XYZ file of C-alpha atoms in Angstrom:
618
model
C 310.142 206.108 109.375
C 311.188 203.207 107.149
C 309.827 202.731 103.618
C 307.679 199.647 104.402
C 306.026 201.492 107.298
C 305.331 204.531 105.074
C 303.789 202.318 102.433
C 301.659 200.596 105.067
C 300.411 203.943 106.427
C 299.575 205.138 102.908
C 297.641 201.940 102.283
C 295.642 202.559 105.481
C 294.956 206.118 104.331
C 293.718 204.937 100.924
C 291.517 202.318 102.597
C 290.088 204.941 104.986
C 289.130 207.133 102.017
C 287.550 204.212 100.169
C 285.509 203.131 103.198
C 284.443 206.641 104.220
C 280.694 207.168 103.914
C 281.121 210.185 101.588
C 284.716 210.165 100.343
C 284.252 206.617 99.115
C 281.721 207.901 96.597
C 284.291 210.056 94.810
C 285.621 208.746 91.534
C 288.729 206.585 91.745
C 290.773 209.392 90.190
C 289.631 211.956 92.777
C 290.278 209.493 95.600
C 293.836 209.034 94.347
C 294.362 212.806 94.067
C 293.018 213.290 97.567
C 295.266 210.548 98.985
C 298.282 212.052 97.210
C 297.615 215.432 98.825
C 297.597 213.942 102.336
C 300.535 212.907 104.501
C 299.773 210.243 107.109
C 301.456 210.835 110.468
C 302.021 208.099 113.039
C 301.802 209.065 116.709
C 302.767 206.465 119.286
C 300.656 205.851 122.366
C 301.659 208.185 125.199
C 303.307 210.772 122.950
C 302.282 214.421 122.745
C 302.457 217.153 120.142
C 301.227 220.728 119.801
C 297.467 220.837 119.351
C 297.285 223.709 116.909
C 297.691 223.125 113.172
C 298.123 225.818 110.507
C 295.083 227.995 109.858
C 292.489 226.385 107.596
C 293.722 222.832 108.115
C 291.536 219.989 109.343
C 292.901 216.949 111.123
C 291.425 213.536 110.321
C 292.107 210.772 112.824
C 292.424 207.668 110.629
C 293.115 205.222 113.464
C 293.537 205.414 117.240
C 292.532 207.930 119.907
C 293.840 211.440 120.639
C 292.963 213.633 123.628
C 293.210 217.418 123.354
C 294.646 218.791 126.611
C 294.645 222.234 128.196
C 297.626 223.852 129.902
C 296.885 221.911 133.083
C 296.814 218.584 131.288
C 293.040 218.176 131.616
C 291.188 216.554 128.722
C 289.068 219.023 126.749
C 288.004 216.722 123.920
C 288.639 213.097 122.961
C 288.930 212.243 119.281
C 288.117 208.714 118.139
C 288.858 206.882 114.908
C 287.184 208.708 112.032
C 286.759 212.030 113.871
C 287.667 215.405 112.381
C 288.936 218.500 114.117
C 289.894 221.954 112.854
C 293.488 222.575 113.886
C 293.043 226.324 113.733
C 290.242 226.018 116.287
C 292.291 224.133 118.863
C 293.699 227.328 120.291
C 290.142 228.705 120.683
C 289.167 225.566 122.533
C 292.025 226.210 124.929
C 293.963 223.118 123.842
C 297.734 223.277 124.049
C 298.670 219.634 123.431
C 297.401 216.523 121.687
C 298.051 213.279 123.570
C 297.787 209.960 121.737
C 296.245 207.459 124.149
C 296.640 204.655 121.598
C 298.917 204.186 118.608
C 297.353 206.575 116.142
C 297.524 207.627 112.514
C 296.234 211.048 111.515
C 296.511 213.386 108.597
C 295.984 217.083 107.932
C 294.036 218.435 104.962
C 295.785 221.206 103.096
C 293.003 223.736 102.301
C 294.318 224.662 98.855
C 294.655 221.083 97.624
C 291.311 220.107 99.050
C 289.565 223.225 97.716
C 290.743 222.291 94.214
C 288.885 218.985 94.542
C 285.835 220.728 96.040
C 285.797 223.028 93.008
C 285.067 219.944 90.922
C 282.649 218.467 93.457
C 281.113 221.493 95.278
C 278.856 219.493 97.591
C 281.872 217.728 99.066
C 282.369 220.762 101.279
C 279.055 220.097 103.043
C 279.636 216.467 103.859
C 281.806 216.658 106.949
C 279.044 217.373 109.450
C 278.312 215.217 112.460
C 281.804 213.974 113.372
C 283.064 216.418 116.015
C 281.066 219.459 115.021
C 283.930 220.745 112.856
C 283.051 222.350 109.549
C 284.483 221.094 106.283
C 287.939 222.066 105.044
C 286.424 223.924 102.142
C 284.264 226.005 104.462
C 287.120 226.769 106.846
C 289.215 227.962 103.925
C 286.254 230.083 102.834
C 285.526 233.408 104.609
C 281.813 232.581 104.457
C 282.140 229.726 106.953
C 279.336 228.740 109.318
C 279.109 231.540 111.925
C 276.868 229.583 114.265
C 279.071 226.516 113.978
C 282.072 228.630 114.958
C 280.186 229.275 118.174
C 279.461 225.573 118.560
C 283.156 224.719 118.408
C 284.229 227.712 120.499
C 284.060 227.204 124.286
C 282.750 229.977 126.493
C 286.160 229.926 128.208
C 287.830 231.424 125.132
C 285.493 234.456 125.122
C 286.482 235.613 128.605
C 288.766 238.606 128.155
C 289.524 239.602 131.738
C 289.201 238.553 135.343
C 285.700 239.123 136.748
C 284.978 242.580 138.143
C 283.211 241.967 141.446
C 281.801 244.089 144.248
C 280.321 243.187 147.662
C 276.547 243.589 148.186
C 276.911 246.612 150.475
C 278.580 248.727 147.751
C 276.728 251.951 146.947
C 275.327 252.590 143.500
C 277.638 255.631 143.175
C 280.753 253.609 144.005
C 279.721 250.845 141.595
C 279.256 253.373 138.783
C 282.733 254.762 139.443
C 284.245 251.261 139.307
C 282.483 250.543 136.029
C 283.788 253.834 134.634
C 287.340 253.270 135.812
C 287.438 249.643 134.663
C 285.614 250.523 131.438
C 283.107 247.675 131.785
C 279.362 247.557 131.151
C 278.591 245.297 134.107
C 279.856 244.072 137.481
C 279.112 240.951 139.492
C 277.885 241.132 143.087
C 279.873 238.591 145.073
C 280.470 237.810 148.726
C 282.519 234.881 150.061
C 282.822 233.594 146.491
C 279.025 233.344 146.182
C 277.324 235.081 143.246
C 274.353 237.159 144.416
C 273.584 239.108 141.273
C 274.807 241.577 138.688
C 274.220 245.160 137.597
C 274.684 246.613 134.133
C 274.943 250.073 132.642
C 271.327 249.602 131.557
C 270.339 249.152 135.223
C 272.090 252.423 136.086
C 270.276 254.196 133.259
C 266.779 252.740 133.752
C 266.616 251.978 137.467
C 268.677 254.810 138.878
C 268.892 257.872 136.643
C 265.445 257.573 135.036
C 263.870 256.766 138.419
C 265.823 259.520 140.211
C 267.067 256.994 142.784
C 269.451 257.957 145.568
C 272.917 256.789 144.403
C 273.921 256.215 148.016
C 271.669 253.165 148.195
C 272.998 249.623 147.888
C 273.534 248.040 144.478
C 271.333 245.185 145.676
C 268.362 247.531 145.215
C 268.880 247.633 141.445
C 270.566 244.287 140.800
C 269.357 241.306 138.824
C 269.405 238.656 141.536
C 270.309 235.000 140.922
C 271.191 235.694 137.275
C 271.354 232.964 134.648
C 274.869 231.591 134.299
C 276.842 229.364 131.965
C 279.778 227.021 132.485
C 283.199 227.704 130.959
C 283.136 224.366 129.125
C 279.842 224.996 127.350
C 280.026 225.991 123.689
C 279.529 229.694 123.008
C 276.498 228.672 120.942
C 274.707 227.858 124.216
C 275.382 231.408 125.382
C 273.950 232.739 122.121
C 270.709 230.801 122.648
C 270.534 231.770 126.331
C 270.755 235.457 125.427
C 268.326 235.170 122.517
C 265.689 233.232 124.456
C 265.765 235.341 127.619
C 266.551 238.788 126.189
C 269.726 239.257 128.205
C 273.073 240.669 127.107
C 275.337 239.764 130.046
C 275.949 236.213 131.306
C 278.226 235.333 134.270
C 280.561 232.413 133.554
C 281.228 229.770 136.187
C 283.915 227.133 136.488
C 282.247 224.711 138.829
C 281.180 227.030 141.648
C 283.981 229.515 141.007
C 283.223 232.743 139.119
C 285.421 232.773 136.025
C 284.237 235.947 134.316
C 281.497 237.556 132.263
C 280.592 237.394 128.579
C 278.418 239.883 126.742
C 276.537 240.088 123.458
C 279.457 242.163 122.190
C 281.816 239.235 122.805
C 279.575 237.107 120.607
C 279.413 239.860 117.988
C 283.110 239.348 117.423
C 282.273 235.722 116.579
C 280.009 236.987 113.750
C 276.809 235.314 114.863
C 274.637 237.572 117.010
C 271.923 238.736 114.670
C 269.661 236.316 116.565
C 270.511 237.992 119.891
C 269.676 241.452 118.592
C 266.564 240.313 116.745
C 265.353 238.713 119.979
C 266.121 241.950 121.815
C 264.068 243.861 119.252
C 261.190 241.428 119.717
C 261.034 242.002 123.470
C 260.778 245.771 122.893
C 257.600 245.506 120.815
C 254.421 246.857 122.391
C 251.960 245.122 120.103
C 251.351 242.478 117.474
C 252.080 244.914 114.629
C 255.613 245.426 115.912
C 256.092 241.703 116.337
C 254.949 241.162 112.741
C 257.663 243.542 111.556
C 260.286 241.692 113.621
C 259.048 238.298 112.444
C 259.397 239.408 108.824
C 263.171 239.438 109.393
C 263.297 235.700 110.125
C 263.415 234.838 106.431
C 266.379 237.173 106.006
C 268.069 235.577 109.015
C 267.632 232.129 107.458
C 268.972 233.475 104.155
C 272.084 234.767 105.916
C 272.617 231.454 107.664
C 272.110 229.574 104.395
C 274.553 231.884 102.568
C 277.104 231.235 105.309
C 276.434 227.494 104.878
C 275.417 227.129 108.495
C 274.601 223.568 109.499
C 270.953 222.585 109.666
C 271.467 221.741 113.352
C 272.599 225.252 114.257
C 270.102 226.948 111.923
C 267.249 225.044 113.550
C 268.307 226.112 117.035
C 268.698 229.772 116.037
C 265.405 230.055 114.131
C 263.592 228.284 116.982
C 265.104 230.694 119.529
C 263.446 233.549 117.645
C 260.101 231.703 117.651
C 260.490 231.248 121.408
C 261.122 234.983 121.798
C 258.015 235.915 119.777
C 255.908 233.431 121.767
C 257.213 234.726 125.094
C 256.606 238.359 124.133
C 253.036 237.565 123.061
C 252.426 235.948 126.427
C 253.849 238.992 128.205
C 251.570 241.265 126.175
C 248.612 238.992 126.935
C 249.303 239.231 130.657
C 249.543 243.034 130.384
C 246.086 243.078 128.796
C 244.419 240.495 131.020
C 246.257 240.993 134.286
C 248.325 238.449 136.264
C 247.338 234.810 135.682
C 245.000 233.489 138.385
C 246.945 230.205 138.629
C 250.372 229.061 137.460
C 250.748 227.802 133.916
C 253.401 226.816 131.395
C 253.178 227.453 127.667
C 254.561 224.400 125.926
C 255.885 224.065 122.386
C 255.324 220.824 120.495
C 256.605 219.487 117.184
C 259.564 221.080 115.426
C 259.659 224.043 117.816
C 260.016 221.674 120.760
C 262.803 219.818 118.927
C 264.651 223.062 118.008
C 264.320 222.112 114.339
C 262.291 224.968 112.864
C 262.853 226.773 109.580
C 261.278 229.913 108.160
C 258.362 227.724 106.995
C 256.557 226.550 110.149
C 253.067 226.181 111.514
C 252.308 226.224 115.218
C 251.925 223.288 117.595
C 251.487 224.259 121.245
C 249.525 223.583 124.395
C 248.948 224.894 127.910
C 249.591 222.923 131.078
C 247.793 224.560 134.007
C 248.298 224.148 137.719
C 245.984 221.573 139.297
C 244.312 224.364 141.295
C 242.759 225.474 137.982
C 238.962 225.719 138.037
C 237.156 226.060 134.711
C 234.370 228.306 136.049
C 236.737 230.703 137.818
C 239.748 230.655 135.518
C 238.558 229.349 132.164
C 237.792 232.709 130.550
C 241.226 234.135 131.396
C 243.207 231.313 129.837
C 240.840 231.048 126.873
C 241.502 234.712 126.036
C 245.236 234.373 126.702
C 245.586 231.361 124.404
C 243.468 232.965 121.674
C 245.561 236.149 121.781
C 248.860 234.242 121.536
C 247.785 231.825 118.809
C 246.262 234.677 116.775
C 249.468 236.652 117.264
C 251.626 233.744 116.122
C 249.464 233.358 113.022
C 249.830 237.084 112.291
C 253.614 236.652 112.589
C 253.643 233.890 109.977
C 253.221 230.777 112.138
C 250.015 229.497 110.593
C 247.341 227.777 112.650
C 247.864 224.049 113.027
C 245.586 222.313 110.487
C 244.755 219.712 113.152
C 243.999 222.456 115.714
C 246.675 221.157 118.084
C 247.052 224.515 119.762
C 246.438 225.992 123.187
C 243.431 227.931 121.795
C 241.671 224.547 121.441
C 239.976 223.608 124.744
C 241.303 220.040 124.616
C 244.926 221.198 124.675
C 244.495 223.727 127.495
C 244.127 221.591 130.586
C 245.397 221.181 134.164
C 248.341 218.903 134.717
C 246.218 216.068 136.117
C 244.269 215.902 132.835
C 247.498 215.716 130.824
C 248.549 212.751 132.967
C 245.252 211.075 132.027
C 245.815 211.876 128.346
C 249.213 210.219 128.232
C 248.026 207.197 130.204
C 245.175 206.657 127.742
C 247.299 207.181 124.624
C 249.999 204.745 125.692
C 247.520 202.223 127.084
C 245.219 202.150 124.048
C 247.452 202.603 120.973
C 244.744 203.221 118.354
C 245.701 205.352 115.307
C 244.603 208.631 116.881
C 246.441 207.888 120.137
C 249.622 207.075 118.217
C 249.355 210.328 116.296
C 248.832 212.322 119.480
C 251.761 210.583 121.166
C 253.950 211.612 118.223
C 252.865 215.249 118.583
C 252.830 215.598 122.348
C 255.804 213.440 123.225
C 257.947 216.176 121.665
C 257.342 218.904 124.251
C 259.443 221.762 125.636
C 258.548 224.514 128.109
C 258.790 227.988 126.536
C 257.255 230.358 129.113
C 255.805 230.115 132.594
C 256.294 227.600 135.387
C 258.330 224.856 133.716
C 257.943 222.585 136.760
C 254.401 221.841 135.589
C 255.814 220.009 132.583
C 258.439 218.125 134.542
C 257.433 214.584 135.230
C 254.866 214.350 132.423
C 257.329 213.045 129.856
C 259.101 210.999 132.509
C 255.785 209.304 133.231
C 255.330 208.542 129.514
C 258.819 207.040 129.276
C 258.143 204.852 132.282
C 255.044 203.520 130.532
C 256.677 202.988 127.121
C 260.110 201.663 127.996
C 260.093 197.963 127.218
C 256.404 198.078 126.216
C 256.852 196.014 123.054
C 253.170 196.087 122.069
C 252.931 199.869 122.195
C 256.315 200.243 120.469
C 255.232 197.881 117.689
C 252.227 200.109 117.038
C 254.476 203.198 117.098
C 256.829 201.597 114.581
C 253.899 200.686 112.335
C 252.742 204.294 112.518
C 256.264 205.555 111.775
C 256.530 203.340 108.698
C 253.635 205.198 107.090
C 256.221 207.885 106.242
C 258.656 206.336 103.790
C 261.456 207.820 101.667
C 260.566 208.578 98.020
C 262.348 205.628 96.416
C 261.012 203.645 93.473
C 261.144 199.929 92.740
C 264.720 200.153 91.477
C 265.881 202.447 94.296
C 265.685 205.581 92.188
C 264.190 208.840 93.495
C 260.425 208.834 92.984
C 258.749 212.218 92.569
C 255.137 213.241 93.217
C 253.038 212.051 90.277
C 250.194 214.562 90.208
C 248.893 217.813 91.599
C 250.533 221.193 91.993
C 253.781 219.596 93.220
C 254.065 217.071 90.409
C 257.679 216.175 89.646
C 258.898 217.276 93.084
C 259.800 215.548 96.351
C 258.555 216.472 99.806
C 261.758 217.036 101.770
C 259.852 217.278 105.048
C 257.309 214.460 105.114
C 259.202 211.875 103.032
C 262.716 212.974 103.986
C 263.079 214.473 107.449
C 259.933 213.165 109.185
C 260.889 209.465 108.759
C 264.155 210.147 110.626
C 262.315 212.127 113.312
C 259.921 209.185 113.706
C 262.768 206.663 114.007
C 264.527 208.772 116.628
C 261.289 209.164 118.598
C 260.789 205.387 118.723
C 264.374 204.945 119.953
C 263.680 207.525 122.682
C 260.413 205.883 123.752
C 262.011 202.441 123.766
C 265.098 203.523 125.673
C 263.477 205.899 128.152
C 265.479 208.812 126.770
C 264.303 212.318 127.694
C 266.100 214.096 124.815
C 263.807 216.025 122.450
C 266.065 217.091 119.577
C 266.331 214.405 116.871
C 270.116 214.615 116.545
C 270.457 214.284 120.331
C 268.049 211.332 120.403
C 270.116 209.459 117.817
C 273.284 210.100 119.797
C 271.619 208.816 122.976
C 270.220 205.775 121.151
C 273.730 204.782 120.087
C 275.079 205.321 123.608
C 272.293 203.137 125.017
C 272.811 200.355 122.495
C 269.432 200.721 120.746
C 271.281 201.338 117.486
C 274.882 200.873 116.405
C 277.190 203.864 116.465
C 277.672 203.557 112.702
C 273.921 203.482 112.034
C 273.413 206.476 114.323
C 276.112 208.390 112.436
C 274.549 207.456 109.105
C 271.146 208.696 110.275
C 272.595 211.912 111.684
C 274.452 212.512 108.412
C 271.274 211.793 106.438
C 269.253 214.143 108.672
C 271.830 216.914 108.370
C 272.054 216.551 104.583
C 268.279 216.485 104.057
C 267.633 219.380 106.447
C 270.511 221.384 104.948
C 269.137 220.764 101.451
C 265.697 221.899 102.611
C 267.095 225.115 104.117
C 269.060 225.906 100.952
C 265.943 225.203 98.856
C 263.899 227.604 100.986
C 266.647 230.231 100.821
C 266.541 230.088 97.019
C 262.769 230.538 97.121
C 263.017 233.507 99.493
C 265.686 235.066 97.285
C 263.371 234.842 94.255
C 260.420 236.294 96.156
C 258.509 233.025 96.595
C 256.998 231.708 99.809
C 259.254 228.964 101.211
C 257.929 225.406 101.117
C 259.196 221.833 101.414
C 258.731 220.701 97.805
C 261.906 220.557 95.728
C 262.455 219.592 92.110
C 265.426 217.170 92.015
C 266.557 218.930 88.835
C 267.302 222.021 90.946
C 270.363 220.321 92.460
C 273.502 218.808 90.965
C 273.979 215.178 89.961
C 276.330 214.757 92.918
C 273.705 216.130 95.304
C 271.037 213.850 93.858
C 273.335 210.894 94.464
C 273.747 211.930 98.113
C 269.986 212.505 98.364
C 269.323 208.962 97.201
C 271.988 207.614 99.581
C 270.311 209.439 102.467
C 266.933 207.943 101.538
C 268.487 204.467 101.329
C 269.948 204.851 104.834
C 266.510 205.737 106.197
C 264.791 202.926 104.278
C 267.312 200.375 105.566
C 266.915 201.369 109.213
C 263.136 201.512 108.908
C 263.305 197.901 107.744
C 265.495 196.932 110.708
C 263.102 198.560 113.175
C 260.111 196.968 111.460
C 261.672 193.524 111.872
C 262.522 194.208 115.517
C 258.951 195.140 116.436
C 256.860 192.795 114.329
C 253.185 192.681 115.328
């Protein structure tokens, strides 16, 4: 490359650092040191190179577009201008080549040089979330990197260690056991004409055959789990983690389209250092009473501490902690059914609020409801579901999920209704947007089925979206309601703390930090007819649908991640010192650099609240 071209590329690199949302806030001296440690590389359109970079390095795409390809030349991941990707992870993704689809400039962070800068500015290591899911250079060079995020950037494909072991349905139990012994596997798939019928595990042999003294000459179909839950090879391993944790399973068949690609187990995830959630969920499903569940629930704080110590992202921490809440809720419902007998009509237990959004932390109250089949009759069935809801809500409270102060729980008669009544609720709330209706829409628009017949919930939210999409009057009221939660910024844009009371001198990270972003994302979803529930996912969809610019969506996602991460770290410090976790943090507990980022996050939220307020003026 000629000298003028090199100088031009270096100028582009320096400009990219200056204009970066976080790097641009470094001092001029640190920016210059960072630029000096990087070597810009030009890659012409149509050219390829090896995908994998040295261990610990992170690639930053300064300009252009690069596709990561597998051995067959198929695109696994497309990187756009500004995206980051861990070179050491490319091999786990299954990428063998990087194809530049446009003239591109990229650079690779050397972990040692970058870690030296992070030593001076520790929080810099946390500020690379939300680009491609890659963790920061500092974290990748650190053994205590985000275990859950490793699973988020690792495809299920990379966990498959061998071709699937399959047997036809007419195989005897004895023959299947011999195959499992000879192949040294803990499970086999039941397949005929390339169609997956089920699976059996060593646990099935132990519990359903030996313990039951079953004839081993019978067919494996007599002990199999039929129509098992599956996962696609392209899904992140994190999805497999949540699937196992939520449904108390330890073996998941992997499909590539309709073809059976293999099997992954909890042990495979153990090697990725992030399965404490799977085993804690398994422990929960073994409990025979509320006392046992209380003991299991007491470990959630420790789980959050471990995730915080590993600097797990707030996004992944929220999903993992929520998966444990789902497991406790499901087990309580199972225990309730054991006490009361089978339910007289179908029902679905529905989570609302942060549990529905997969955004819980160790400090959570409960928001839930029951949607009953329309064949429900209060005189015949009311007592059963009243007792069931009371048992579950009491059990959740005993496990640390305190009763909702507003009584928005299934134990309240109003929130335990047949589906037809829920349709009426939503129609009234969206048709008459008074303050109470707006508040209820905020709570019950964020819904997710946890246990029971999920079909009862399907269509309810779709009906709401049909009513709200393009409904400017309703949306204006929703925006007005959302703007009641504002970031804690003073007249001169400084951080404003609580002025009196027991939390004087602190800021409320939840209600004045995270909730305003949740509210913005909810309005975008209602306006755009988006069915996503998670706030991060809603912001991504809003950008894709044009409701918000891609840059604004990234800024909000970064702000959400930073605020939620700060909240989790704050709670971890409280747990470590023996205090009950809360949402009130003294700004003096964090560094000057962190306070600067905190203020920047609040300014992002304030700016976009203003934009939305102007868009939906009353």
